[in-house]
GROMACS .gro file of N, CA and C in nm:
model
  510
    1MET      N    1   8.162  12.960  12.115
    1MET     CA    2   8.300  12.939  12.005
    1MET      C    3   8.473  12.958  12.138
    2ASN      N    4   8.459  12.808  12.116
    2ASN     CA    5   8.614  12.780  12.193
    2ASN      C    6   8.737  12.858  12.153
    3HIS      N    7   8.764  12.921  12.245
    3HIS     CA    8   8.903  12.994  12.206
    3HIS      C    9   9.012  12.965  12.298
    4SER      N   10   9.000  12.769  12.341
    4SER     CA   11   9.130  12.713  12.407
    4SER      C   12   9.204  12.635  12.218
    5VAL      N   13   9.321  12.631  12.234
    5VAL     CA   14   9.353  12.537  12.119
    5VAL      C   15   9.337  12.375  12.153
    6GLN      N   16   9.303  12.300  12.096
    6GLN     CA   17   9.212  12.201  12.107
    6GLN      C   18   9.314  12.100  12.044
    7ARG      N   19   9.378  12.166  11.903
    7ARG     CA   20   9.468  12.065  11.775
    7ARG      C   21   9.540  12.156  11.739
    8VAL      N   22   9.644  12.140  11.645
    8VAL     CA   23   9.726  12.225  11.580
    8VAL      C   24   9.781  12.148  11.428
    9VAL      N   25   9.707  12.220  11.367
    9VAL     CA   26   9.734  12.200  11.250
    9VAL      C   27   9.820  12.259  11.107
   10VAL      N   28   9.878  12.116  11.083
   10VAL     CA   29  10.059  12.220  10.997
   10VAL      C   30  10.027  12.106  10.833
   11GLY      N   31  10.090  12.205  10.778
   11GLY     CA   32  10.080  12.236  10.672
   11GLY      C   33  10.254  12.130  10.640
   12VAL      N   34  10.291  12.039  10.595
   12VAL     CA   35  10.380  11.969  10.538
   12VAL      C   36  10.423  11.936  10.443
   13ASP      N   37  10.535  11.932  10.354
   13ASP     CA   38  10.505  11.917  10.204
   13ASP      C   39  10.654  11.804  10.208
   14GLY      N   40  10.791  11.817  10.310
   14GLY     CA   41  10.925  11.775  10.324
   14GLY      C   42  11.026  11.886  10.271
   15SER      N   43  10.934  12.025  10.266
   15SER     CA   44  11.081  12.131  10.229
   15SER      C   45  11.148  12.182  10.401
   16ALA      N   46  11.279  12.222  10.398
   16ALA     CA   47  11.341  12.246  10.472
   16ALA      C   48  11.191  12.409  10.537
   17GLY      N   49  11.124  12.450  10.479
   17GLY     CA   50  11.080  12.534  10.595
   17GLY      C   51  10.940  12.469  10.615
   18SER      N   52  10.912  12.342  10.561
   18SER     CA   53  10.761  12.340  10.633
   18SER      C   54  10.825  12.247  10.782
   19LEU      N   55  10.909  12.175  10.720
   19LEU     CA   56  10.962  12.101  10.842
   19LEU      C   57  11.000  12.216  10.963
   20VAL      N   58  11.025  12.327  10.996
   20VAL     CA   59  11.050  12.386  11.070
   20VAL      C   60  10.933  12.383  11.105
   21ALA      N   61  10.832  12.422  11.009
   21ALA     CA   62  10.673  12.484  11.096
   21ALA      C   63  10.688  12.372  11.126
   22LEU      N   64  10.661  12.261  11.121
   22LEU     CA   65  10.648  12.125  11.179
   22LEU      C   66  10.669  12.124  11.314
   23ARG      N   67  10.869  12.129  11.360
   23ARG     CA   68  10.892  12.170  11.484
   23ARG      C   69  10.789  12.243  11.552
   24ARG      N   70  10.764  12.377  11.522
   24ARG     CA   71  10.713  12.466  11.580
   24ARG      C   72  10.578  12.478  11.653
   25ALA      N   73  10.497  12.375  11.554
   25ALA     CA   74  10.408  12.279  11.555
   25ALA      C   75  10.374  12.230  11.714
   26ALA      N   76  10.477  12.119  11.701
   26ALA     CA   77  10.475  12.078  11.763
   26ALA      C   78  10.458  12.139  11.897
   27ALA      N   79  10.593  12.217  11.913
   27ALA     CA   80  10.608  12.294  12.046
   27ALA      C   81  10.450  12.333  12.063
   28GLU      N   82  10.372  12.370  12.005
   28GLU     CA   83  10.259  12.472  12.006
   28GLU      C   84  10.108  12.367  12.099
   29ALA      N   85  10.194  12.231  11.985
   29ALA     CA   86  10.074  12.120  12.061
   29ALA      C   87  10.103  12.090  12.196
   30ARG      N   88  10.259  12.115  12.254
   30ARG     CA   89  10.313  12.049  12.366
   30ARG      C   90  10.209  12.168  12.471
   31ARG      N   91  10.317  12.330  12.418
   31ARG     CA   92  10.193  12.408  12.565
   31ARG      C   93  10.116  12.430  12.583
   32HIS      N   94   9.979  12.414  12.447
   32HIS     CA   95   9.868  12.364  12.550
   32HIS      C   96   9.788  12.263  12.570
   33GLY      N   97   9.876  12.161  12.497
   33GLY     CA   98   9.846  12.002  12.582
   33GLY      C   99   9.772  12.005  12.460
   34ALA      N  100   9.760  11.987  12.330
   34ALA     CA  101   9.675  11.948  12.189
   34ALA      C  102   9.709  11.904  12.095
   35GLU      N  103   9.653  11.841  12.030
   35GLU     CA  104   9.678  11.752  11.914
   35GLU      C  105   9.795  11.786  11.810
   36LEU      N  106   9.848  11.697  11.800
   36LEU     CA  107   9.913  11.726  11.636
   36LEU      C  108   9.896  11.635  11.520
   37ARG      N  109   9.858  11.767  11.435
   37ARG     CA  110   9.844  11.690  11.334
   37ARG      C  111   9.859  11.759  11.187
   38PRO      N  112   9.991  11.672  11.130
   38PRO     CA  113  10.068  11.690  11.007
   38PRO      C  114   9.976  11.703  10.906
   39VAL      N  115   9.957  11.758  10.802
   39VAL     CA  116   9.893  11.737  10.668
   39VAL      C  117   9.972  11.738  10.574
   40PHE      N  118   9.984  11.639  10.456
   40PHE     CA  119   9.984  11.640  10.320
   40PHE      C  120   9.925  11.659  10.272
   41ILE      N  121   9.944  11.770  10.188
   41ILE     CA  122   9.855  11.806  10.100
   41ILE      C  123   9.939  11.754   9.930
   42TYR      N  124   9.846  11.651   9.907
   42TYR     CA  125   9.866  11.583   9.715
   42TYR      C  126   9.780  11.645   9.610
   43SER      N  127   9.833  11.613   9.509
   43SER     CA  128   9.753  11.580   9.392
   43SER      C  129   9.823  11.473   9.235
   44SER      N  130   9.798  11.466   9.222
   44SER     CA  131   9.831  11.454   9.062
   44SER      C  132   9.939  11.493   8.994
   45PRO      N  133  10.014  11.394   8.970
   45PRO     CA  134  10.117  11.482   8.845
   45PRO      C  135  10.169  11.590   8.789
   46GLN      N  136  10.026  11.544   8.742
   46GLN     CA  137   9.950  11.690   8.587
   46GLN      C  138   9.948  11.789   8.678
   47GLY      N  139   9.904  11.769   8.814
   47GLY     CA  140   9.876  11.913   8.916
   47GLY      C  141   9.750  11.950   8.948
   48ASP      N  142   9.740  11.976   8.990
   48ASP     CA  143   9.569  12.075   9.083
   48ASP      C  144   9.417  12.036   8.989
   49TYR      N  145   9.508  12.093   8.861
   49TYR     CA  146   9.374  12.184   8.871
   49TYR      C  147   9.281  12.009   8.698
   50ILE      N  148   9.440  12.011   8.668
   50ILE     CA  149   9.409  11.886   8.588
   50ILE      C  150   9.361  11.748   8.667
   51ASP      N  151   9.376  11.723   8.818
   51ASP     CA  152   9.251  11.721   8.894
   51ASP      C  153   9.167  11.709   8.899
   52MET      N  154   9.103  11.824   8.909
   52MET     CA  155   8.977  11.843   8.913
   52MET      C  156   8.881  11.827   8.814
   53LEU      N  157   8.927  11.851   8.655
   53LEU     CA  158   8.890  11.802   8.549
   53LEU      C  159   8.907  11.681   8.509
   54TRP      N  160   9.009  11.609   8.547
   54TRP     CA  161   9.008  11.435   8.485
   54TRP      C  162   9.089  11.403   8.622
   55PRO      N  163   8.988  11.393   8.678
   55PRO     CA  164   9.080  11.274   8.814
   55PRO      C  165   9.131  11.179   8.769
   56PRO      N  166   9.226  11.174   8.887
   56PRO     CA  167   9.335  10.956   8.810
   56PRO      C  168   9.184  10.862   8.849
   57ASP      N  169   9.220  10.731   8.802
   57ASP     CA  170   9.147  10.642   8.800
   57ASP      C  171   9.162  10.572   8.971
   58GLU      N  172   9.074  10.530   8.959
   58GLU     CA  173   9.128  10.452   9.117
   58GLU      C  174   9.197  10.370   9.173
   59ARG      N  175   9.322  10.258   9.101
   59ARG     CA  176   9.381  10.274   9.070
   59ARG      C  177   9.509  10.345   9.097
   60THR      N  178   9.546  10.439   9.038
   60THR     CA  179   9.627  10.575   9.017
   60THR      C  180   9.617  10.622   9.182
   61ALA      N  181   9.481  10.676   9.154
   61ALA     CA  182   9.464  10.742   9.343
   61ALA      C  183   9.487  10.697   9.441
   62ARG      N  184   9.509  10.518   9.483
   62ARG     CA  185   9.504  10.494   9.554
   62ARG      C  186   9.675  10.455   9.572
   63GLU      N  187   9.758  10.458   9.466
   63GLU     CA  188   9.884  10.500   9.452
   63GLU      C  189   9.907  10.620   9.512
   64LEU      N  190   9.874  10.736   9.464
   64LEU     CA  191   9.918  10.862   9.494
   64LEU      C  192   9.869  10.889   9.667
   65ALA      N  193   9.768  10.823   9.699
   65ALA     CA  194   9.755  10.809   9.814
   65ALA      C  195   9.855  10.797   9.939
   66HIS      N  196   9.946  10.606   9.894
   66HIS     CA  197   9.990  10.593   9.949
   66HIS      C  198  10.141  10.607   9.960
   67GLN      N  199  10.188  10.694   9.818
   67GLN     CA  200  10.305  10.785   9.846
   67GLN      C  201  10.249  10.866   9.950
   68ALA      N  202  10.162  10.984   9.915
   68ALA     CA  203  10.156  11.056  10.023
   68ALA      C  204  10.162  11.057  10.191
   69ARG      N  205  10.056  10.908  10.215
   69ARG     CA  206  10.083  10.882  10.331
   69ARG      C  207  10.275  10.881  10.406
   70ASP      N  208  10.346  10.808  10.249
   70ASP     CA  209  10.488  10.752  10.298
   70ASP      C  210  10.607  10.900  10.318
   71ASP      N  211  10.563  11.004  10.243
   71ASP     CA  212  10.631  11.077  10.226
   71ASP      C  213  10.563  11.202  10.324
   72LEU      N  214  10.443  11.188  10.387
   72LEU     CA  215  10.368  11.283  10.487
   72LEU      C  216  10.495  11.229  10.604
   73HIS      N  217  10.520  11.062  10.625
   73HIS     CA  218  10.544  10.989  10.731
   73HIS      C  219  10.739  11.056  10.741
   74GLU      N  220  10.772  11.047  10.660
   74GLU     CA  221  10.941  11.015  10.573
   74GLU      C  222  10.953  11.195  10.673
   75ALA      N  223  10.863  11.312  10.651
   75ALA     CA  224  10.886  11.418  10.673
   75ALA      C  225  10.861  11.455  10.783
   76CYS      N  226  10.814  11.340  10.828
   76CYS     CA  227  10.732  11.392  10.965
   76CYS      C  228  10.884  11.332  11.099
   77VAL      N  229  10.919  11.208  11.053
   77VAL     CA  230  11.043  11.098  11.107
   77VAL      C  231  11.185  11.253  11.083
   78CYS      N  232  11.185  11.300  10.941
   78CYS     CA  233  11.268  11.389  10.996
   78CYS      C  234  11.291  11.505  11.034
   79GLY      N  235  11.160  11.509  11.042
   79GLY     CA  236  11.136  11.677  11.122
   79GLY      C  237  11.093  11.684  11.282
   80LEU      N  238  11.041  11.554  11.322
   80LEU     CA  239  11.069  11.530  11.444
   80LEU      C  240  11.097  11.441  11.506
   81GLY      N  241  11.191  11.338  11.437
   81GLY     CA  242  11.245  11.195  11.488
   81GLY      C  243  11.162  11.096  11.495
   82GLY      N  244  11.001  11.118  11.438
   82GLY     CA  245  10.926  10.994  11.484
   82GLY      C  246  10.776  11.029  11.484
   83GLU      N  247  10.713  10.970  11.575
   83GLU     CA  248  10.564  11.040  11.631
   83GLU      C  249  10.619  11.078  11.783
   84PRO      N  250  10.578  11.222  11.790
   84PRO     CA  251  10.636  11.286  11.929
   84PRO      C  252  10.585  11.165  12.095
   85ASP      N  253  10.707  11.196  12.170
   85ASP     CA  254  10.664  11.109  12.264
   85ASP      C  255  10.582  11.192  12.361
   86GLY      N  256  10.509  11.184  12.436
   86GLY     CA  257  10.386  11.216  12.536
   86GLY      C  258  10.261  11.353  12.448
   87LEU      N  259  10.271  11.341  12.333
   87LEU     CA  260  10.190  11.429  12.243
   87LEU      C  261  10.097  11.334  12.179
   88ARG      N  262   9.977  11.420  12.183
   88ARG     CA  263   9.836  11.343  12.123
   88ARG      C  264   9.884  11.358  11.932
   89TYR      N  265   9.889  11.267  11.895
   89TYR     CA  266   9.981  11.324  11.708
   89TYR      C  267   9.848  11.225  11.614
   90SER      N  268   9.838  11.274  11.565
   90SER     CA  269   9.802  11.199  11.404
   90SER      C  270   9.751  11.245  11.274
   91GLU      N  271   9.846  11.142  11.136
   91GLU     CA  272   9.859  11.255  11.078
   91GLU      C  273   9.810  11.243  10.965
   92ALA      N  274   9.729  11.305  10.859
   92ALA     CA  275   9.685  11.321  10.752
   92ALA      C  276   9.694  11.329  10.583
   93VAL      N  277   9.710  11.298  10.529
   93VAL     CA  278   9.698  11.308  10.389
   93VAL      C  279   9.545  11.351  10.299
   94VAL      N  280   9.550  11.476  10.195
   94VAL     CA  281   9.445  11.551  10.149
   94VAL      C  282   9.445  11.538  10.029
   95ARG      N  283   9.350  11.507   9.954
   95ARG     CA  284   9.442  11.537   9.803
   95ARG      C  285   9.329  11.654   9.742
   96GLY      N  286   9.422  11.785   9.676
   96GLY     CA  287   9.319  11.856   9.618
   96GLY      C  288   9.412  11.994   9.641
   97GLN      N  289   9.406  12.138   9.648
   97GLN     CA  290   9.453  12.293   9.650
   97GLN      C  291   9.492  12.309   9.770
   98THR      N  292   9.653  12.282   9.801
   98THR     CA  293   9.718  12.281   9.901
   98THR      C  294   9.616  12.429  10.026
   99GLY      N  295   9.624  12.510   9.960
   99GLY     CA  296   9.589  12.631  10.081
   99GLY      C  297   9.411  12.570  10.079
  100PRO      N  298   9.324  12.612  10.033
  100PRO     CA  299   9.183  12.502  10.037
  100PRO      C  300   9.203  12.400  10.126
  101ALA      N  301   9.285  12.323  10.113
  101ALA     CA  302   9.264  12.148  10.132
  101ALA      C  303   9.342  12.184  10.388
  102LEU      N  304   9.433  12.340  10.319
  102LEU     CA  305   9.460  12.342  10.469
  102LEU      C  306   9.370  12.432  10.560
  103VAL      N  307   9.332  12.493  10.498
  103VAL     CA  308   9.191  12.551  10.527
  103VAL      C  309   9.065  12.465  10.598
  104SER      N  310   9.014  12.367  10.536
  104SER     CA  311   8.887  12.296  10.561
  104SER      C  312   8.982  12.179  10.687
  105SER      N  313   9.116  12.151  10.635
  105SER     CA  314   9.196  12.051  10.767
  105SER      C  315   9.137  12.148  10.880
  106ALA      N  316   9.150  12.251  10.857
  106ALA     CA  317   9.152  12.314  11.000
  106ALA      C  318   9.016  12.444  11.052
  107ALA      N  319   8.936  12.343  11.049
  107ALA     CA  320   8.798  12.444  11.021
  107ALA      C  321   8.698  12.429  11.131
  108GLU      N  322   8.772  12.299  11.249
  108GLU     CA  323   8.732  12.318  11.381
  108GLU      C  324   8.714  12.454  11.483
  109ASP      N  325   8.593  12.423  11.587
  109ASP     CA  326   8.634  12.535  11.666
  109ASP      C  327   8.787  12.497  11.800
  110GLY      N  328   8.882  12.556  11.770
  110GLY     CA  329   8.970  12.495  11.830
  110GLY      C  330   9.115  12.435  11.781
  111ASP      N  331   9.097  12.488  11.650
  111ASP     CA  332   9.191  12.463  11.571
  111ASP      C  333   9.306  12.547  11.534
  112LEU      N  334   9.422  12.541  11.557
  112LEU     CA  335   9.516  12.633  11.570
  112LEU      C  336   9.581  12.619  11.414
  113LEU      N  337   9.626  12.623  11.255
  113LEU     CA  338   9.666  12.666  11.160
  113LEU      C  339   9.822  12.706  11.164
  114VAL      N  340   9.940  12.583  11.132
  114VAL     CA  341  10.081  12.647  11.115
  114VAL      C  342  10.099  12.673  11.005
  115VAL      N  343  10.184  12.739  10.894
  115VAL     CA  344  10.233  12.723  10.804
  115VAL      C  345  10.315  12.766  10.756
  116GLY      N  346  10.437  12.718  10.687
  116GLY     CA  347  10.532  12.763  10.663
  116GLY      C  348  10.540  12.981  10.588
  117GLY      N  349  10.587  13.012  10.626
  117GLY     CA  350  10.593  13.147  10.576
  117GLY      C  351  10.671  13.146  10.376
  118GLY      N  352  10.676  13.041  10.389
  118GLY     CA  353  10.695  13.016  10.197
  118GLY      C  354  10.877  13.153  10.174
  119SER      N  355  10.946  13.020  10.079
  119SER     CA  356  11.077  13.127  10.064
  119SER      C  357  11.047  13.101   9.884
  120HIS      N  358  10.969  13.078   9.783
  120HIS     CA  359  10.918  13.050   9.617
  120HIS      C  360  10.915  13.194   9.590
  121GLY      N  361  10.983  13.173   9.494
  121GLY     CA  362  11.036  13.293   9.443
  121GLY      C  363  10.895  13.362   9.350
  122ALA      N  364  10.904  13.498   9.277
  122ALA     CA  365  10.808  13.575   9.283
  122ALA      C  366  10.722  13.522   9.140
  123VAL      N  367  10.794  13.426   9.053
  123VAL     CA  368  10.768  13.383   8.919
  123VAL      C  369  10.648  13.255   8.974
  124HIS      N  370  10.712  13.148   9.090
  124HIS     CA  371  10.619  13.075   9.184
  124HIS      C  372  10.449  13.116   9.218
  125HIS      N  373  10.487  13.246   9.263
  125HIS     CA  374  10.392  13.294   9.358
  125HIS      C  375  10.306  13.339   9.253
  126PHE      N  376  10.315  13.421   9.077
  126PHE     CA  377  10.257  13.453   9.004
  126PHE      C  378  10.152  13.392   8.938
  127PHE      N  379  10.246  13.212   8.957
  127PHE     CA  380  10.143  13.115   8.918
  127PHE      C  381  10.036  13.009   8.969
  128THR      N  382  10.051  13.024   9.109
  128THR     CA  383  10.038  12.962   9.217
  128THR      C  384   9.965  13.034   9.302
  129GLY      N  385  10.010  13.131   9.285
  129GLY     CA  386   9.927  13.216   9.462
  129GLY      C  387  10.036  13.189   9.585
  130SER      N  388   9.992  13.285   9.708
  130SER     CA  389  10.098  13.216   9.829
  130SER      C  390   9.959  13.135   9.896
  131VAL      N  391   9.974  13.020   9.943
  131VAL     CA  392   9.918  12.950  10.035
  131VAL      C  393   9.872  13.040  10.147
  132THR      N  394  10.016  13.117  10.206
  132THR     CA  395  10.040  13.108  10.284
  132THR      C  396   9.940  13.261  10.364
  133ARG      N  397   9.929  13.372  10.224
  133ARG     CA  398   9.866  13.456  10.254
  133ARG      C  399   9.668  13.337  10.195
  134TYR      N  400   9.641  13.221  10.111
  134TYR     CA  401   9.520  13.193  10.112
  134TYR      C  402   9.486  13.150  10.289
  135CYS      N  403   9.573  13.104  10.317
  135CYS     CA  404   9.534  13.053  10.478
  135CYS      C  405   9.472  13.168  10.533
  136LEU      N  406   9.553  13.235  10.555
  136LEU     CA  407   9.537  13.408  10.632
  136LEU      C  408   9.399  13.442  10.594
  137ARG      N  409   9.366  13.459  10.491
  137ARG     CA  410   9.301  13.526  10.435
  137ARG      C  411   9.102  13.432  10.429
  138HIS      N  412   9.098  13.306  10.470
  138HIS     CA  413   8.999  13.188  10.474
  138HIS      C  414   9.023  13.098  10.584
  139ALA      N  415   9.117  13.133  10.680
  139ALA     CA  416   9.098  13.039  10.793
  139ALA      C  417   9.079  13.046  10.891
  140ARG      N  418   8.927  12.981  10.972
  140ARG     CA  419   8.812  13.063  11.113
  140ARG      C  420   8.872  13.059  11.201
  141GLY      N  421   9.036  12.999  11.200
  141GLY     CA  422   9.060  13.015  11.354
  141GLY      C  423   9.198  13.134  11.319
  142PRO      N  424   9.284  13.093  11.456
  142PRO     CA  425   9.401  13.179  11.452
  142PRO      C  426   9.538  13.037  11.362
  143VAL      N  427   9.622  13.156  11.269
  143VAL     CA  428   9.683  13.070  11.200
  143VAL      C  429   9.865  13.171  11.231
  144LEU      N  430   9.915  13.036  11.243
  144LEU     CA  431  10.097  13.118  11.280
  144LEU      C  432  10.096  13.107  11.181
  145VAL      N  433  10.223  13.218  11.111
  145VAL     CA  434  10.284  13.175  11.069
  145VAL      C  435  10.466  13.125  11.081
  146VAL      N  436  10.513  13.036  11.021
  146VAL     CA  437  10.642  13.051  11.089
  146VAL      C  438  10.752  13.076  10.972
  147PRO      N  439  10.891  13.200  10.972
  147PRO     CA  440  10.934  13.253  10.874
  147PRO      C  441  11.012  13.101  10.800
  148PRO      N  442  11.071  13.127  10.687
  148PRO     CA  443  11.187  13.048  10.606
  148PRO      C  444  11.271  13.056  10.737
  149THR      N  445  11.426  12.951  10.767
  149THR     CA  446  11.466  12.901  10.799
  149THR      C  447  11.588  13.018  10.813
  150GLY      N  448  11.612  13.053  10.673
  150GLY     CA  449  11.718  13.139  10.646
  150GLY      C  450  11.631  13.324  10.729
  151ALA      N  451  11.487  13.320  10.738
  151ALA     CA  452  11.461  13.504  10.783
  151ALA      C  453  11.513  13.535  10.873
  152ARG      N  454  11.578  13.627  10.948
  152ARG     CA  455  11.649  13.664  11.060
  152ARG      C  456  11.532  13.801  11.145
  153HIS      N  457  11.498  13.817  11.229
  153HIS     CA  458  11.407  13.898  11.277
  153HIS      C  459  11.509  14.017  11.367
  154ARG      N  460  11.517  14.163  11.295
  154ARG     CA  461  11.594  14.250  11.350
  154ARG      C  462  11.532  14.344  11.399
  155GLU      N  463  11.605  14.373  11.520
  155GLU     CA  464  11.532  14.415  11.657
  155GLU      C  465  11.513  14.544  11.554
  156PRO      N  466  11.443  14.677  11.574
  156PRO     CA  467  11.435  14.800  11.533
  156PRO      C  468  11.564  14.911  11.493
  157GLU      N  469  11.654  14.870  11.607
  157GLU     CA  470  11.727  14.983  11.634
  157GLU      C  471  11.841  14.872  11.526
  158GLN      N  472  11.913  14.747  11.529
  158GLN     CA  473  11.952  14.727  11.456
  158GLN      C  474  11.860  14.745  11.316
  159GLU      N  475  11.763  14.753  11.293
  159GLU     CA  476  11.727  14.771  11.081
  159GLU      C  477  11.756  14.913  11.090
  160ARG      N  478  11.715  15.036  11.215
  160ARG     CA  479  11.779  15.205  11.217
  160ARG      C  480  11.898  15.162  11.120
  161GLU      N  481  12.046  15.143  11.230
  161GLU     CA  482  12.175  15.107  11.199
  161GLU      C  483  12.215  15.103  11.072
  162ARG      N  484  12.118  14.978  11.032
  162ARG     CA  485  12.170  14.929  10.876
  162ARG      C  486  12.147  15.046  10.743
  163ALA      N  487  12.018  15.045  10.853
  163ALA     CA  488  11.988  15.129  10.715
  163ALA      C  489  12.082  15.280  10.667
  164ALA      N  490  12.132  15.340  10.828
  164ALA     CA  491  12.212  15.463  10.816
  164ALA      C  492  12.367  15.433  10.745
  165THR      N  493  12.408  15.320  10.784
  165THR     CA  494  12.504  15.306  10.721
  165THR      C  495  12.501  15.259  10.543
  166ALA      N  496  12.398  15.195  10.516
  166ALA     CA  497  12.368  15.171  10.423
  166ALA      C  498  12.391  15.347  10.339
  167ARG      N  499  12.282  15.464  10.409
  167ARG     CA  500  12.354  15.541  10.340
  167ARG      C  501  12.439  15.610  10.284
  168ARG      N  502  12.567  15.602  10.462
  168ARG     CA  503  12.695  15.654  10.483
  168ARG      C  504  12.779  15.641  10.345
  169ASP      N  505  12.729  15.450  10.333
  169ASP     CA  506  12.812  15.426  10.229
  169ASP      C  507  12.779  15.425  10.105
  170ARG      N  508  12.669  15.520  10.049
  170ARG     CA  509  12.658  15.525   9.898
  170ARG      C  510  12.736  15.691   9.870
   0.00000   0.00000   0.00000
């Protein structure tokens, strides 16, 4: 098994969190001299499960794939300003469920999977599950989880001080 990063696969859906993950993935690809591979996962408007039971007709499937490519390209332009200079780069669109599709997109030796930490609420996770958790459990290689833009890392001393202040204020 090769332990060096050859390709950085990142899930992109156009959300603010996925654009942060895309920028981090580009930085990782540069750091490792690897290919950057943004992946856009899509399904028909009825959703993943309807797609599995009743796949769209050929014409609708082509239209959905075309729209997904446009959405991915637009997200990459927004997140990176276009194709990054001096970086091997290839976009991919995949129809299916997000977690399994991302894991299969990053299934080769040397792949690093980058996913956004997500900021969906509890109701969303109840019905759809956590893509991040799925990727962490099922990916063959390393997974880098990028926290949402609003998340802040606190040093242990800051966290203890915040907790002490909260206790005093009660």
